[in-house]
């Protein structure tokens, strides 16, 4: 080592002002958590204190009743059919709403703001609340669940796709308009080619969501395998519930894998 060498002295990665902001933010978050925990009487330590209850519940679920498998398939396919129908209809219906909520496509500010406001309302309503409402309107069954999933899916697709459309390159659109093209021609030849892969990818993603959501909707009578889970829970038939949950888990993993591979191929 030469005489000119110097010992490395690490310096702070953050200036003093930034460190103060981080410290104050952490204090605020921790304080907010403590106040919320005291108000709701919910503490992380409850996981440890209630560990015996958790292990007791797990013991009731295992081992699964594999003889119950034959009763699951009908409701499982019903759930998948609900997701397919809801995703297909929502995909088609969302196309005009997507264009109307894209600021670079809809130049009419009144129409644009109204459509944004309408879709924001739709997105704020949870899917299970929609299911409860439609079960009250149309009765228990698949139809109520499908309608709830359609509205729920439209809110997701329109939000995702409108942001994609607003980020596209507008030069092709301006070129088509300059050459005399109308609005339909501009959308078809300039917008669609740029967003079609993402649109298909998001549709597959929504299908995955609908598979999971349709299971939950069944718990309120909106059809599908959730109804079967609800019935067995009411009968305290926990081994049968465990069998249903494991089958749903396997099906969702397979669908997620296939959908992921399809999205990779598209993009």
Coordinates of C-alpha atoms in Angstrom, one line a residue:
X1 CA 0.0 0.0 0.0
X2 CA 1.5 3.4 -1.0
X3 CA 1.6 6.5 1.1
X4 CA -1.0 8.2 -1.2
X5 CA -3.6 5.6 -0.4
X6 CA -6.5 6.8 1.8
X7 CA -8.9 4.8 4.0
X8 CA -12.4 4.6 2.4
X9 CA -14.9 6.5 4.6
X10 CA -18.5 5.7 3.6
X11 CA -20.8 8.7 3.3
X12 CA -24.5 8.8 3.9
X13 CA -26.7 7.9 0.9
X14 CA -29.2 10.5 1.8
X15 CA -28.9 14.2 2.7
X16 CA -30.0 15.3 6.2
X17 CA -33.3 16.7 4.9
X18 CA -34.2 13.4 3.2
X19 CA -33.3 11.5 6.4
X20 CA -35.6 13.7 8.4
X21 CA -38.5 13.2 6.0
X22 CA -38.0 9.4 6.2
X23 CA -37.8 9.5 10.0
X24 CA -41.0 11.6 10.3
X25 CA -42.8 9.3 7.8
X26 CA -41.8 6.2 9.7
X27 CA -43.0 7.8 13.0
X28 CA -46.3 8.7 11.4
X29 CA -46.8 5.2 9.9
X30 CA -46.0 3.5 13.2
X31 CA -48.2 5.9 15.2
X32 CA -51.0 5.5 12.7
X33 CA -50.7 1.7 13.0
X34 CA -50.8 1.8 16.8
X35 CA -53.8 4.1 17.0
X36 CA -55.6 1.9 14.4
X37 CA -54.7 -1.3 16.4
X38 CA -55.9 0.2 19.7
X39 CA -59.1 1.5 18.1
X40 CA -60.0 -1.9 16.4
X41 CA -58.5 -4.0 19.2
X42 CA -56.5 -5.9 16.6
X43 CA -52.8 -6.7 17.2
X44 CA -50.3 -8.8 15.3
X45 CA -49.6 -10.7 18.6
X46 CA -53.1 -12.1 18.4
X47 CA -51.8 -14.6 15.8
X48 CA -49.6 -16.0 18.5
X49 CA -52.2 -15.9 21.2
X50 CA -54.8 -17.6 19.0
X51 CA -52.4 -20.2 17.5
X52 CA -54.3 -23.0 19.2
X53 CA -57.6 -22.0 17.4
X54 CA -55.7 -22.0 14.1
X55 CA -54.2 -25.4 14.6
X56 CA -57.6 -26.8 15.7
X57 CA -59.3 -25.5 12.6
X58 CA -56.6 -26.9 10.3
X59 CA -57.0 -30.3 12.1
X60 CA -60.7 -30.2 11.2
X61 CA -60.0 -29.7 7.5
X62 CA -57.5 -32.5 7.2
X63 CA -57.3 -35.1 5.8
X64 CA -59.5 -34.2 2.8
X65 CA -62.5 -36.4 1.9
X66 CA -61.3 -37.6 -1.5
X67 CA -64.5 -39.5 -1.9
X68 CA -66.3 -36.2 -2.3
X69 CA -64.5 -35.3 -5.5
X70 CA -67.2 -36.6 -7.8
X71 CA -69.6 -34.0 -6.3
X72 CA -67.3 -31.1 -7.2
X73 CA -66.9 -31.4 -11.0
X74 CA -70.4 -30.1 -11.9
X75 CA -70.2 -26.9 -9.9
X76 CA -66.5 -26.4 -10.9
X77 CA -67.4 -26.4 -14.6
X78 CA -70.3 -24.1 -13.8
X79 CA -67.8 -21.7 -12.2
X80 CA -65.6 -21.9 -15.3
X81 CA -68.6 -21.3 -17.6
X82 CA -69.6 -18.3 -15.6
X83 CA -66.1 -16.8 -16.0
X84 CA -66.0 -17.5 -19.7
X85 CA -69.4 -16.0 -20.4
X86 CA -68.7 -12.9 -18.2
X87 CA -65.3 -12.3 -19.7
X88 CA -66.4 -12.6 -23.3
X89 CA -69.4 -10.3 -22.9
X90 CA -67.4 -7.8 -20.8
X91 CA -64.5 -7.8 -23.4
X92 CA -66.9 -6.9 -26.2
X93 CA -68.9 -4.3 -24.2
X94 CA -65.8 -2.6 -22.9
X95 CA -64.5 -1.6 -26.3
X96 CA -66.7 1.5 -26.9
X97 CA -66.3 2.5 -23.2
X98 CA -62.6 2.2 -23.5
X99 CA -62.5 4.6 -26.5
X100 CA -64.9 7.0 -24.8
X101 CA -62.7 7.2 -21.7
X102 CA -59.4 7.8 -23.6
X103 CA -58.7 11.5 -23.6
X104 CA -56.7 11.4 -26.9
X105 CA -59.7 9.7 -28.7
X106 CA -62.7 11.5 -27.1
X107 CA -62.1 15.2 -27.6
X108 CA -65.5 16.1 -26.2
X109 CA -64.7 17.1 -22.6
X110 CA -68.3 16.7 -21.4
X111 CA -68.6 13.2 -22.8
X112 CA -65.1 12.2 -21.6
X113 CA -65.7 13.5 -18.0
X114 CA -69.1 11.8 -17.8
X115 CA -67.8 8.5 -19.0
X116 CA -64.9 8.7 -16.6
X117 CA -67.2 9.5 -13.7
X118 CA -69.6 6.6 -14.6
X119 CA -66.7 4.1 -14.8
X120 CA -65.2 5.3 -11.5
X121 CA -68.6 4.6 -9.9
X122 CA -68.7 1.1 -11.3
X123 CA -65.1 0.4 -10.1
X124 CA -65.9 1.5 -6.6
X125 CA -68.6 -1.2 -6.1
X126 CA -67.1 -4.6 -5.0
X127 CA -68.0 -7.6 -7.0
X128 CA -69.6 -9.3 -4.0
X129 CA -71.9 -6.3 -3.5
X130 CA -73.0 -6.5 -7.1
X131 CA -73.7 -10.2 -6.7
X132 CA -75.9 -9.5 -3.6
X133 CA -77.8 -6.9 -5.5
X134 CA -78.4 -9.1 -8.5
X135 CA -79.3 -12.1 -6.4
X136 CA -82.0 -9.9 -4.9
X137 CA -83.2 -8.8 -8.3
X138 CA -83.0 -12.1 -10.3
X139 CA -82.8 -14.7 -7.6
X140 CA -80.2 -17.3 -6.7
X141 CA -78.3 -18.9 -9.6
X142 CA -75.7 -18.4 -12.3
X143 CA -77.4 -15.5 -14.1
X144 CA -77.0 -13.2 -11.1
X145 CA -73.3 -14.1 -10.8
X146 CA -72.6 -13.6 -14.5
X147 CA -74.2 -10.1 -14.6
X148 CA -72.2 -9.1 -11.5
X149 CA -68.9 -10.4 -13.1
X150 CA -69.7 -8.6 -16.4
X151 CA -70.0 -5.2 -14.7
X152 CA -67.0 -5.9 -12.5
X153 CA -64.9 -6.9 -15.5
X154 CA -65.9 -3.9 -17.6
X155 CA -64.6 -1.6 -14.8
X156 CA -61.2 -3.3 -14.8
X157 CA -60.8 -3.6 -18.6
X158 CA -61.9 0.0 -19.3
X159 CA -59.5 1.4 -16.7
X160 CA -56.5 -0.6 -18.0
X161 CA -57.1 -0.2 -21.7
X162 CA -58.0 3.6 -21.6
X163 CA -54.6 4.2 -20.0
X164 CA -52.9 2.1 -22.7
X165 CA -54.7 4.0 -25.5
X166 CA -53.7 7.4 -24.0
X167 CA -50.1 6.3 -24.2
X168 CA -50.1 5.3 -27.9
X169 CA -48.2 7.1 -30.7
X170 CA -50.6 9.6 -32.2
X171 CA -48.6 10.2 -35.4
X172 CA -50.4 7.4 -37.4
X173 CA -53.8 8.8 -36.3
X174 CA -52.8 12.3 -37.4
X175 CA -51.5 11.0 -40.8
X176 CA -54.8 9.1 -41.5
X177 CA -56.9 12.2 -40.5
X178 CA -54.7 14.4 -42.8
X179 CA -55.3 12.1 -45.7
X180 CA -59.1 12.3 -45.3
X181 CA -59.8 9.3 -43.0
X182 CA -62.8 9.3 -40.7
X183 CA -63.0 8.5 -37.0
X184 CA -63.7 4.8 -37.6
X185 CA -60.8 4.4 -40.1
X186 CA -58.5 6.2 -37.7
X187 CA -59.3 3.9 -34.8
X188 CA -59.2 0.7 -37.0
X189 CA -55.9 1.4 -38.8
X190 CA -54.0 3.6 -36.2
X191 CA -55.3 2.7 -32.7
X192 CA -56.2 -1.0 -32.9
X193 CA -52.8 -2.3 -34.2
X194 CA -51.0 -0.6 -31.3
X195 CA -53.3 -1.8 -28.5
X196 CA -54.6 -5.2 -29.7
X197 CA -51.9 -7.3 -28.0
X198 CA -52.4 -5.6 -24.7
X199 CA -56.1 -5.8 -25.0
X200 CA -56.0 -9.6 -25.5
X201 CA -53.5 -9.9 -22.6
X202 CA -55.7 -7.9 -20.3
X203 CA -58.8 -10.0 -21.3
X204 CA -56.9 -13.1 -20.3
X205 CA -55.9 -11.5 -17.0
X206 CA -59.6 -10.6 -16.3
X207 CA -60.6 -14.2 -17.0
X208 CA -58.2 -15.3 -14.3
X209 CA -59.7 -12.8 -11.9
X210 CA -63.2 -13.9 -12.8
X211 CA -62.4 -17.6 -12.0
X212 CA -61.4 -16.5 -8.4
X213 CA -64.3 -14.0 -8.1
X214 CA -66.9 -16.5 -9.2
X215 CA -65.9 -18.8 -6.3
X216 CA -66.6 -16.0 -3.8
X217 CA -69.8 -14.9 -5.5
X218 CA -71.2 -18.4 -5.0
X219 CA -71.1 -17.8 -1.2
X220 CA -73.9 -15.3 -1.6
X221 CA -76.0 -17.5 -3.9
X222 CA -74.7 -16.3 -7.3
X223 CA -74.0 -19.7 -8.7
X224 CA -70.8 -21.8 -9.1
X225 CA -68.7 -23.8 -6.7
X226 CA -69.0 -21.2 -4.0
X227 CA -72.5 -22.4 -3.3
X228 CA -71.2 -25.9 -2.7
X229 CA -68.6 -24.6 -0.3
X230 CA -71.2 -22.6 1.6
X231 CA -73.5 -25.6 1.9
X232 CA -70.7 -27.9 3.3
X233 CA -69.5 -25.2 5.7
X234 CA -73.1 -24.9 7.0
X235 CA -73.1 -28.7 7.5
X236 CA -69.7 -28.5 9.2
X237 CA -68.4 -30.9 6.7
X238 CA -64.8 -29.6 6.8
X239 CA -63.1 -32.5 5.0
X240 CA -65.4 -31.9 2.0
X241 CA -64.6 -28.2 2.1
X242 CA -60.9 -29.0 2.2
X243 CA -61.3 -31.2 -0.9
X244 CA -63.1 -28.4 -2.8
X245 CA -60.5 -25.8 -1.9
X246 CA -57.6 -28.0 -3.0
X247 CA -59.3 -28.7 -6.3
X248 CA -60.0 -25.0 -6.9
X249 CA -56.4 -24.3 -6.0
X250 CA -55.1 -26.8 -8.6
X251 CA -57.5 -25.5 -11.3
X252 CA -56.5 -21.9 -10.7
X253 CA -52.8 -22.7 -10.8
X254 CA -53.3 -24.5 -14.2
X255 CA -55.4 -21.7 -15.6
X256 CA -52.8 -19.1 -14.4
X257 CA -50.0 -21.0 -16.0
X258 CA -51.8 -21.4 -19.4
X259 CA -52.9 -17.8 -19.4
X260 CA -49.4 -16.6 -18.5
X261 CA -47.9 -18.5 -21.4
X262 CA -50.6 -17.1 -23.8
X263 CA -49.8 -13.6 -22.6
X264 CA -46.1 -14.1 -23.1
X265 CA -46.7 -15.4 -26.7
X266 CA -49.0 -12.4 -27.5
X267 CA -46.6 -9.7 -26.1

